[in-house]
PDB file of C-alpha atoms in Angstrom:
ATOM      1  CA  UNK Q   1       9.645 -10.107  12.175  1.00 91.00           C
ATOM      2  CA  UNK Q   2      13.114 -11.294  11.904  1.00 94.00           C
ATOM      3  CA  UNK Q   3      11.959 -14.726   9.999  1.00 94.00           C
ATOM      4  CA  UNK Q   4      10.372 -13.166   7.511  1.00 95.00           C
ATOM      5  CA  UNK Q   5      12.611 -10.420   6.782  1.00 96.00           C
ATOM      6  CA  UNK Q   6      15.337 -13.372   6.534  1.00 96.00           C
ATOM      7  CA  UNK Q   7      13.202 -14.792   4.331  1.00 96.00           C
ATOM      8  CA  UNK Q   8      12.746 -12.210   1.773  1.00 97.00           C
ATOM      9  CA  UNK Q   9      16.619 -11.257   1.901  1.00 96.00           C
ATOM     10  CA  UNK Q  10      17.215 -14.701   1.506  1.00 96.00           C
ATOM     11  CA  UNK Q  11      14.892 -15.390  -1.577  1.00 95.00           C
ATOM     12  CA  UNK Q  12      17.140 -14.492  -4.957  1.00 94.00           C
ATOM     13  CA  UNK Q  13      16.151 -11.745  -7.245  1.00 92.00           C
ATOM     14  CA  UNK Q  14      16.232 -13.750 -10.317  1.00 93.00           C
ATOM     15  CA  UNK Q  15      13.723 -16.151  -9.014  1.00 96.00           C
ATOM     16  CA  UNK Q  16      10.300 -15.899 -10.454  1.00 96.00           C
ATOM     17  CA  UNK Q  17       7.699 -13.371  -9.133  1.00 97.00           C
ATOM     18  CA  UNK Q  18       5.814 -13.940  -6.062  1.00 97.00           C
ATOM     19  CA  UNK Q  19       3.862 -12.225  -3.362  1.00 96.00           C
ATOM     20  CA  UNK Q  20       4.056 -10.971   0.397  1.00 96.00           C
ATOM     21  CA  UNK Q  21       1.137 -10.222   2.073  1.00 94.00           C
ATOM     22  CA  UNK Q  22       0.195  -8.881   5.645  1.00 91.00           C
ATOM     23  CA  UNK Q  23      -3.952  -9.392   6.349  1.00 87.00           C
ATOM     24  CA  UNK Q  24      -6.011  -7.838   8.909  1.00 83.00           C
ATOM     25  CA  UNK Q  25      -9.489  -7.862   9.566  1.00 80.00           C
ATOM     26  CA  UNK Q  26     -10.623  -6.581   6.060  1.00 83.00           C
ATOM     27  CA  UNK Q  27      -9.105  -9.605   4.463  1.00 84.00           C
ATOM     28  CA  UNK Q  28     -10.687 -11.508   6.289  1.00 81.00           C
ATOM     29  CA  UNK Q  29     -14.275 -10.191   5.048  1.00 82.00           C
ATOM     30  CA  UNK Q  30     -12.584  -9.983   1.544  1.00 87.00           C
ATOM     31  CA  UNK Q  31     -11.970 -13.639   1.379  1.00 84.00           C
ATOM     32  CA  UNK Q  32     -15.372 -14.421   1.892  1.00 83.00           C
ATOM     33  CA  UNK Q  33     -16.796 -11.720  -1.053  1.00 83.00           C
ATOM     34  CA  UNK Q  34     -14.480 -12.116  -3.457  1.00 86.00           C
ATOM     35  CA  UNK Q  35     -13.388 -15.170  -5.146  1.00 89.00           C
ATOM     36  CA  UNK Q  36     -10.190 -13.448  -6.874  1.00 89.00           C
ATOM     37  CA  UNK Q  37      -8.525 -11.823  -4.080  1.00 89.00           C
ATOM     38  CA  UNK Q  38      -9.261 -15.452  -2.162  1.00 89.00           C
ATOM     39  CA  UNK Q  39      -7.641 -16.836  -4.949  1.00 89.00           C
ATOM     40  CA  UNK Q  40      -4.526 -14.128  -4.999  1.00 87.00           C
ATOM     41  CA  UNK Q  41      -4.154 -14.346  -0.731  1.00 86.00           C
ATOM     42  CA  UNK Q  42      -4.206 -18.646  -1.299  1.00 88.00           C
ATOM     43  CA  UNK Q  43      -1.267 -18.007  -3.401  1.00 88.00           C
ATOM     44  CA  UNK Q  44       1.070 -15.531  -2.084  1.00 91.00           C
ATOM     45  CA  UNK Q  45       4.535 -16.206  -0.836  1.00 95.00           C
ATOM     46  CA  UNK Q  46       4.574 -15.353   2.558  1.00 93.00           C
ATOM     47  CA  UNK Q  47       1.634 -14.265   4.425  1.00 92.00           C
ATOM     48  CA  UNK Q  48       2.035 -12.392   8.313  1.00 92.00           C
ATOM     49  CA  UNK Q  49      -0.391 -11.134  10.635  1.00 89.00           C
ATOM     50  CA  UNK Q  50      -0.974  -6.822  10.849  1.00 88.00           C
ATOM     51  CA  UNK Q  51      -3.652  -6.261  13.524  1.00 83.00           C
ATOM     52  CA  UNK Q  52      -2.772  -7.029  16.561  1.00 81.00           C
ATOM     53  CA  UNK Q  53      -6.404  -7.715  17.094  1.00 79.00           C
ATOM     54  CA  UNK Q  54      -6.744 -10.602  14.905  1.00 79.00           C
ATOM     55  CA  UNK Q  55      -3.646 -11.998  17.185  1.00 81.00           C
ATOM     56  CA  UNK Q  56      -5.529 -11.744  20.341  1.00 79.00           C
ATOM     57  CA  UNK Q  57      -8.804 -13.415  18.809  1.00 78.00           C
ATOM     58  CA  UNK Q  58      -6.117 -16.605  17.391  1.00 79.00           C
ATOM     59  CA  UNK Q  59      -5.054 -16.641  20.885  1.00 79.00           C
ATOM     60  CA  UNK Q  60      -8.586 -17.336  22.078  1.00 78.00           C
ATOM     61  CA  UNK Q  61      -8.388 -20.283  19.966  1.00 75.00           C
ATOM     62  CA  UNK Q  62      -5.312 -21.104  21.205  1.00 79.00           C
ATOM     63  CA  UNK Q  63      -3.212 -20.006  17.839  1.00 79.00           C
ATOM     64  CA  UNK Q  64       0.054 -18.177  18.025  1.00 82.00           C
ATOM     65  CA  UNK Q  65      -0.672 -16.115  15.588  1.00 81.00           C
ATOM     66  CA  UNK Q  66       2.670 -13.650  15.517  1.00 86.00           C
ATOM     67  CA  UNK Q  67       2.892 -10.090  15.027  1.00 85.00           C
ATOM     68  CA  UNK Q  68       4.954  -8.870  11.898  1.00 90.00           C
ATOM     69  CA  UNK Q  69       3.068  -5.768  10.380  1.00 89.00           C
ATOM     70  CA  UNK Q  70       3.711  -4.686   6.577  1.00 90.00           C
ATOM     71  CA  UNK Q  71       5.264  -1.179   7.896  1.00 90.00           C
ATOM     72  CA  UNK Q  72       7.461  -2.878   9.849  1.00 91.00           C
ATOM     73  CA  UNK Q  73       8.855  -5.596   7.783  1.00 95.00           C
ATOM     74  CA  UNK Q  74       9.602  -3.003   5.263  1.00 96.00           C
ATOM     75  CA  UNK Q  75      11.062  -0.558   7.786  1.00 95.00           C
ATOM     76  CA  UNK Q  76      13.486  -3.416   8.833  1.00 97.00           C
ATOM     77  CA  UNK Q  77      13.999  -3.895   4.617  1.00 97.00           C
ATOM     78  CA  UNK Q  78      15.115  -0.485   4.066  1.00 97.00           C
ATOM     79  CA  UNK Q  79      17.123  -0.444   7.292  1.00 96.00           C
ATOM     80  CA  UNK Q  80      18.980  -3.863   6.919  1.00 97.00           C
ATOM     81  CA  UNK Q  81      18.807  -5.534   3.642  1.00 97.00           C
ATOM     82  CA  UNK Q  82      18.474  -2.796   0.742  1.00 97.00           C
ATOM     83  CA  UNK Q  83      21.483  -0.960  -0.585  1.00 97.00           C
ATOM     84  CA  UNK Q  84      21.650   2.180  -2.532  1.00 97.00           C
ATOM     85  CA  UNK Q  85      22.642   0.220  -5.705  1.00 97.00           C
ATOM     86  CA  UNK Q  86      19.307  -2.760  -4.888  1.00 97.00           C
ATOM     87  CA  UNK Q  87      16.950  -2.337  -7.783  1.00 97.00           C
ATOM     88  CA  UNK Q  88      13.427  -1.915  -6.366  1.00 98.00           C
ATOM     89  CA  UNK Q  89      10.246  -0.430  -7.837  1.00 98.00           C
ATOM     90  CA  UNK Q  90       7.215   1.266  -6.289  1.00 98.00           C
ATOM     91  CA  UNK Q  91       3.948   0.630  -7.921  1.00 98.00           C
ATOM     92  CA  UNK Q  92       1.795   3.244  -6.340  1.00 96.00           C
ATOM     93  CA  UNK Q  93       2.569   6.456  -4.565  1.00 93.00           C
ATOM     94  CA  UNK Q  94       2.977  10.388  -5.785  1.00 93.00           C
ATOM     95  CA  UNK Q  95       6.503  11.276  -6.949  1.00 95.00           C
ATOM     96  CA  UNK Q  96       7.069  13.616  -4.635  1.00 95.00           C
ATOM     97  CA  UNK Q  97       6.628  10.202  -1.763  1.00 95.00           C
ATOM     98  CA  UNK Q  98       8.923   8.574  -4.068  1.00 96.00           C
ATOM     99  CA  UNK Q  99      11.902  11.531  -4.204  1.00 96.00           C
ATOM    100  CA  UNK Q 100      11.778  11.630  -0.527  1.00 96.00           C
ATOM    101  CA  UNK Q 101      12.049   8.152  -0.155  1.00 96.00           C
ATOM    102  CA  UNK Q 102      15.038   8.270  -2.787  1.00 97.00           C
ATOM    103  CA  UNK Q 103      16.562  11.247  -0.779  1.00 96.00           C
ATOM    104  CA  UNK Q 104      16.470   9.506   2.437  1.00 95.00           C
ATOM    105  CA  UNK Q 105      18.006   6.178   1.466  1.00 96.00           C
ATOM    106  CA  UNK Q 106      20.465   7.235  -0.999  1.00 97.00           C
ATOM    107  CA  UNK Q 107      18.098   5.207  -3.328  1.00 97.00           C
ATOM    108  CA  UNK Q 108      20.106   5.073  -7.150  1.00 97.00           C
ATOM    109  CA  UNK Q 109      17.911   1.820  -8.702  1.00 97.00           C
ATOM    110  CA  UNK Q 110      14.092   2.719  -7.794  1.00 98.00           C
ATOM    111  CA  UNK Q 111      11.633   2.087 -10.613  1.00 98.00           C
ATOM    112  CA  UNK Q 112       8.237   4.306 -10.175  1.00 98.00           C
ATOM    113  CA  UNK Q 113       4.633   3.909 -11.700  1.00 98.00           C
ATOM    114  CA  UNK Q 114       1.538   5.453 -10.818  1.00 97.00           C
ATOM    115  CA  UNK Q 115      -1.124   3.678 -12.189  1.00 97.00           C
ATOM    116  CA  UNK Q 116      -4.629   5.856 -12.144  1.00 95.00           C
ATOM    117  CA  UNK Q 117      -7.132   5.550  -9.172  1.00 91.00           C
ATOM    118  CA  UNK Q 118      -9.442   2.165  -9.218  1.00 91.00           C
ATOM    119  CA  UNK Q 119      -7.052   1.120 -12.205  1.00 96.00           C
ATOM    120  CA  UNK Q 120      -7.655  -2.875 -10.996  1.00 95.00           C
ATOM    121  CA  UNK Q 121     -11.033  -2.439 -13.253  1.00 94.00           C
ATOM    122  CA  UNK Q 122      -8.937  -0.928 -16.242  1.00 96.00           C
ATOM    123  CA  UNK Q 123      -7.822  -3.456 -18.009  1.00 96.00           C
ATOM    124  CA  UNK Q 124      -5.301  -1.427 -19.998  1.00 97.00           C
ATOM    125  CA  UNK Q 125      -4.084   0.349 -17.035  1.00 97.00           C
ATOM    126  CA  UNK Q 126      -3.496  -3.234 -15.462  1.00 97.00           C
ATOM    127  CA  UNK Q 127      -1.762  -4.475 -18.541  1.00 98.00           C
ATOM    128  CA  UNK Q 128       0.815  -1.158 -18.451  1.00 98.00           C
ATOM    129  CA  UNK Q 129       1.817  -1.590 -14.726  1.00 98.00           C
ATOM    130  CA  UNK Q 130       2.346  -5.315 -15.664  1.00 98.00           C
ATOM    131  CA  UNK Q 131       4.838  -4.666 -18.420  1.00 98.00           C
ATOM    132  CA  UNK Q 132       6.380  -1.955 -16.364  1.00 98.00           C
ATOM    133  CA  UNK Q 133       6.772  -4.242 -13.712  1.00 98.00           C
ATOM    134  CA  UNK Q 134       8.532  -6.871 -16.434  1.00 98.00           C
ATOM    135  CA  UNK Q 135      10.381  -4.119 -17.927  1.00 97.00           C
ATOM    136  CA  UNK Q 136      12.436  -2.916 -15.191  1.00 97.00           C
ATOM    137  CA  UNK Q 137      13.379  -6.089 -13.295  1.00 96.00           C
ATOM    138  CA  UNK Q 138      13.123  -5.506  -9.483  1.00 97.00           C
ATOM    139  CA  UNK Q 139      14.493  -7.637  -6.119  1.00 97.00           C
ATOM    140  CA  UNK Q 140      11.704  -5.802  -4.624  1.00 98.00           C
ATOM    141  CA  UNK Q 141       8.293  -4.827  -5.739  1.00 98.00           C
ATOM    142  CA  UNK Q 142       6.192  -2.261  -3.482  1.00 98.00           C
ATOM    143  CA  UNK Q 143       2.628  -2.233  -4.529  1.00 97.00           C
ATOM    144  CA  UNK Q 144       1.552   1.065  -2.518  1.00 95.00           C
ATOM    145  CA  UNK Q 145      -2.049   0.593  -2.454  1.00 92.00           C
ATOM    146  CA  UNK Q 146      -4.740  -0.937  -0.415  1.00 87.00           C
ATOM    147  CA  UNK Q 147      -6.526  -4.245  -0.486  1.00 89.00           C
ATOM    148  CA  UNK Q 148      -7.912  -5.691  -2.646  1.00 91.00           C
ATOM    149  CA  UNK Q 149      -5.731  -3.952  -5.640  1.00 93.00           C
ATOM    150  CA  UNK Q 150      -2.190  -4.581  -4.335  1.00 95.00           C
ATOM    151  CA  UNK Q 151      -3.168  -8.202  -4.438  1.00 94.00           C
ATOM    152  CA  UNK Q 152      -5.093  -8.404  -7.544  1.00 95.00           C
ATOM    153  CA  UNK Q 153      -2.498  -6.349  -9.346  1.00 97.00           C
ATOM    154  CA  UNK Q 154      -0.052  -8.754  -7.975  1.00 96.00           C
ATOM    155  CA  UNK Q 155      -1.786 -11.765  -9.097  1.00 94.00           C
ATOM    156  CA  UNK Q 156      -1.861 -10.120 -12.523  1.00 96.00           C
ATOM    157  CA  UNK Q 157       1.792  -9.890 -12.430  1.00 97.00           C
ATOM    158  CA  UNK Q 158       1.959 -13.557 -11.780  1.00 95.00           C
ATOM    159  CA  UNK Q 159      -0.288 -15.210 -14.325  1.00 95.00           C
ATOM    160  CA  UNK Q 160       1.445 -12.986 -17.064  1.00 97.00           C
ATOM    161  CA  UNK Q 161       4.564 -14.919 -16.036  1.00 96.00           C
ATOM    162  CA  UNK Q 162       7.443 -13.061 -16.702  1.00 97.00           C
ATOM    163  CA  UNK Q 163       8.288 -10.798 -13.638  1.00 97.00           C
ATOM    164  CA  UNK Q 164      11.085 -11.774 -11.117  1.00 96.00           C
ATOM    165  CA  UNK Q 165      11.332 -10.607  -7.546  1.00 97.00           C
ATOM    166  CA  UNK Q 166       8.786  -9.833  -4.902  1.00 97.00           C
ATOM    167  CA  UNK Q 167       5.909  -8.308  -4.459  1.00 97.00           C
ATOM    168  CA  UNK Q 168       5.038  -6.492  -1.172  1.00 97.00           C
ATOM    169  CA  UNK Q 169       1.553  -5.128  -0.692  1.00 95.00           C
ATOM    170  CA  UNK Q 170       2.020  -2.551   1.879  1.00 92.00           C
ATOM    171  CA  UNK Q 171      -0.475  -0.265   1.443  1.00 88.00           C
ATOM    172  CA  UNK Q 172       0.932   3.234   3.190  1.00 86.00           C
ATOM    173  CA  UNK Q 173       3.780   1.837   4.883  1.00 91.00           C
ATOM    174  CA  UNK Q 174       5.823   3.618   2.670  1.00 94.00           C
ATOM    175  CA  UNK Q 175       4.402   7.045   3.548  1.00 90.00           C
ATOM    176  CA  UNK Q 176       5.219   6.141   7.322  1.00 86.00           C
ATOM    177  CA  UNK Q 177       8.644   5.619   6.383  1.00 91.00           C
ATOM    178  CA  UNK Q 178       9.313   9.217   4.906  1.00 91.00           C
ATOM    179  CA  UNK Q 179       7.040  10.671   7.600  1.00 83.00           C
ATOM    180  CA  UNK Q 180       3.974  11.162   4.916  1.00 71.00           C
ATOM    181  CA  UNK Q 181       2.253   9.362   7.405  1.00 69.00           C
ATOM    182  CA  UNK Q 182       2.635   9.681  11.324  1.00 67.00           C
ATOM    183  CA  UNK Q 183       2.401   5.911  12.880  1.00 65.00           C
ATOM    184  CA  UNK Q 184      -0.092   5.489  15.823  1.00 63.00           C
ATOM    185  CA  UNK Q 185       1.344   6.285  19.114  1.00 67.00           C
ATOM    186  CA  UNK Q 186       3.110   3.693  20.974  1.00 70.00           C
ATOM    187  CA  UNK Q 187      -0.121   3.036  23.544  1.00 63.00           C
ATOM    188  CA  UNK Q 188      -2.115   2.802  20.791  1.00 61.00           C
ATOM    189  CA  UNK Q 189       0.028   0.368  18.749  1.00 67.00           C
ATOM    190  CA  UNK Q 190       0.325  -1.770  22.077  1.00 65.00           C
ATOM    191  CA  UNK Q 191      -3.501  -1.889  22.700  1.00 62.00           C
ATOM    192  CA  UNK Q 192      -4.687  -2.573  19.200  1.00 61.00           C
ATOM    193  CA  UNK Q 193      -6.155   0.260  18.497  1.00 60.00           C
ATOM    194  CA  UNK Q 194      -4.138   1.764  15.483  1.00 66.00           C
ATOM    195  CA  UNK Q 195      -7.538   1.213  13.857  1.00 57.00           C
ATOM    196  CA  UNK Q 196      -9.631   4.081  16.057  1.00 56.00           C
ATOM    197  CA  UNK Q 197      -5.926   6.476  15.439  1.00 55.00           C
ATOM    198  CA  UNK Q 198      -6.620   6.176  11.495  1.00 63.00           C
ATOM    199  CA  UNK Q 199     -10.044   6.486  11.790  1.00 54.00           C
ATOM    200  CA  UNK Q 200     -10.267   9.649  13.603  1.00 61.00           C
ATOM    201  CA  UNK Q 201      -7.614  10.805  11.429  1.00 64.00           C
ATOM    202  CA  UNK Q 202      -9.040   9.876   7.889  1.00 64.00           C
ATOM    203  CA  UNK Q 203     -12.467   9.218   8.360  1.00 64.00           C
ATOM    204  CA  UNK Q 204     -13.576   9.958   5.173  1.00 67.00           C
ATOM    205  CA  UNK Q 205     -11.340   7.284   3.522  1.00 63.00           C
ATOM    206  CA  UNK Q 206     -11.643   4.700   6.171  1.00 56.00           C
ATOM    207  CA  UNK Q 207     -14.808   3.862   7.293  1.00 53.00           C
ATOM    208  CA  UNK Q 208     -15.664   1.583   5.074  1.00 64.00           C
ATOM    209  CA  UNK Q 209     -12.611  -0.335   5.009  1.00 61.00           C
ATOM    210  CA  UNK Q 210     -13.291  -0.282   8.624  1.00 59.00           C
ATOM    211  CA  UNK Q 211     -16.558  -1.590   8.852  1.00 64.00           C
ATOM    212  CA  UNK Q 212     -15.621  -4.757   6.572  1.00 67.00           C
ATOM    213  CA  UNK Q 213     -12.706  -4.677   9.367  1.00 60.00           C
ATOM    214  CA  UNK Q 214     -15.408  -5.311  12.070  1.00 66.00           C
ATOM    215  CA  UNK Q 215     -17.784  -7.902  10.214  1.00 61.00           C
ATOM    216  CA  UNK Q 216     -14.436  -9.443   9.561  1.00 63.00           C
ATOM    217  CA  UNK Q 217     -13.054  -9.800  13.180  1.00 67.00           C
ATOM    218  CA  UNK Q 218     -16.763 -11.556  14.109  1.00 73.00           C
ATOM    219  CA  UNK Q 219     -15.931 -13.826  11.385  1.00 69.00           C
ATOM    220  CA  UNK Q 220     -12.726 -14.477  12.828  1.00 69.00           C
ATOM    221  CA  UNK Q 221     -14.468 -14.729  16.876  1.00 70.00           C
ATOM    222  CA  UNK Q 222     -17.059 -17.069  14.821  1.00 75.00           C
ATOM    223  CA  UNK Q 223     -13.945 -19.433  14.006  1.00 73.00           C
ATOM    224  CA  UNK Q 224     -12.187 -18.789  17.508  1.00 74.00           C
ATOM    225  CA  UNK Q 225     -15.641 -20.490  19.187  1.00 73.00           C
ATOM    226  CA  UNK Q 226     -15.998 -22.891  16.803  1.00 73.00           C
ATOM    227  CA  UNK Q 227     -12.379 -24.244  17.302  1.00 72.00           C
ATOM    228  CA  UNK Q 228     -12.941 -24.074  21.226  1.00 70.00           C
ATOM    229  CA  UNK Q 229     -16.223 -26.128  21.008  1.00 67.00           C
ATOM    230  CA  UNK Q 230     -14.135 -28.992  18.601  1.00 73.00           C
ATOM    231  CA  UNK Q 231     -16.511 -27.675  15.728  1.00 66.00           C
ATOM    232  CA  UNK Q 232     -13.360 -26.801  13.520  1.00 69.00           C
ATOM    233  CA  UNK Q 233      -9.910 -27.417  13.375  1.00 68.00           C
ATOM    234  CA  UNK Q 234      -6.928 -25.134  14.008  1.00 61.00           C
ATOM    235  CA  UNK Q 235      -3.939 -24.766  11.574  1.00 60.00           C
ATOM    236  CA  UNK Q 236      -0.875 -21.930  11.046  1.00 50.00           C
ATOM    237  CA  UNK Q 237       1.413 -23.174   8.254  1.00 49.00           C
ATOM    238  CA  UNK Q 238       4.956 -21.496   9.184  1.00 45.00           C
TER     239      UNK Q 238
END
């Protein structure tokens, strides 16, 4: 946690776009379905582990994979790096989210487009959030939406070339922060089982991104046995 959010206070604001992502199981079954969000996670920035799971299937295969979750990194953001005055902007997200995210940091620079749902397949809805996003240059770049859009979108904002700062697909970690959202319980969050928490809680929207969650994590314990048995070998760029 404290590397990486280093990192991105450390990275200037004039320097060209780039992305921080934070995969779980999902991306994992992503990756293997869709050649353009392979493409987008191959590229990004900075990349950290959010499921604790994933880290305890790594450790199987004797990888440290490290914990540093999307809400938290940004909860240590807001908390220690952004000011008042830092310009920022928040792709994603109802404006009443945004005013009480503005109302609880003093926020005075925070840049705000809601693009329409599924608007990764509009092209015209993907070219207006890219020139808003080169329009109102940002340090910070929130995409608040889920895989695979955050990093498509993302990607988008790369190959057009002209954006600065960075972009953080966080999905709902934004919502956690002005209590939108409640986070798992602590027990929960310890045992790796935020998963079954937002389940039971949204089931509706989740259980599909939760079943490509499972037939990712066997993908993953498919690698952990083949990197046991010498069948594969095991890297972590840091």
């Amino acid at each position: 946690m404290k590397d990486t959010v280093e990192a991105l206070d450390r990275r200037p604001a004039e320097a060209p776009f780039v992305t921080f992502v934070t995969p779980n199981a999902e991306h994992a079954w992503l990756r293997r379905h869709n050649d353009d969000f392979r493409a987008c996670s191959d590229a990004c920035w900075i990349s950290t582990n959010d499921s604790r799971v994933i880290g305890r299937a790594a450790a199987l295969a004797g990888l440290n994979l490290e914990f540093a979750p999307g809400a938290y990194v940004v909860r240590d953001l807001f908390d220690q790096v952004i000011r008042p005055d830092t310009p920022i902007s928040v792709i994603g997200g109802m404006p009443d989210l945004i005013e009480r995210l503005k109302a609880r940091y003093g926020l005075t620079n925070l840049a705000h487009h809601n693009p329409p749902m599924g608007f990764i397949h509009q092209p015209s809805a993907v070219a207006e959030a890219v020139e808003f996003v080169a329009n109102h240059p940002a340090r910070f770049v929130f995409v608040a939406m889920g895989p695979p859009q955050s990093e498509l979108f993302c990607h988008a904002v790369i190959r057009d070339g002209r954006s600065t700062g960075v972009g953080l697909c966080i999905g709902s970690s934004l919502s956690v922060l002005t209590g939108d959202s409640r986070p798992a319980p602590d027990l929960m969050e310890r045992t790796g089982l935020v998963w079954l928490y937002r389940l039971v809680k949204e089931p509706r929207r989740l259980w599909r991104r939760y079943m490509r969650g499972f037939y990712g994590l066997g993908l993953g314990l498919r690698d952990t046995i083949a990197i046991r048995f010498g069948l594969r070998r095991a890297t972590v760029d840091v």
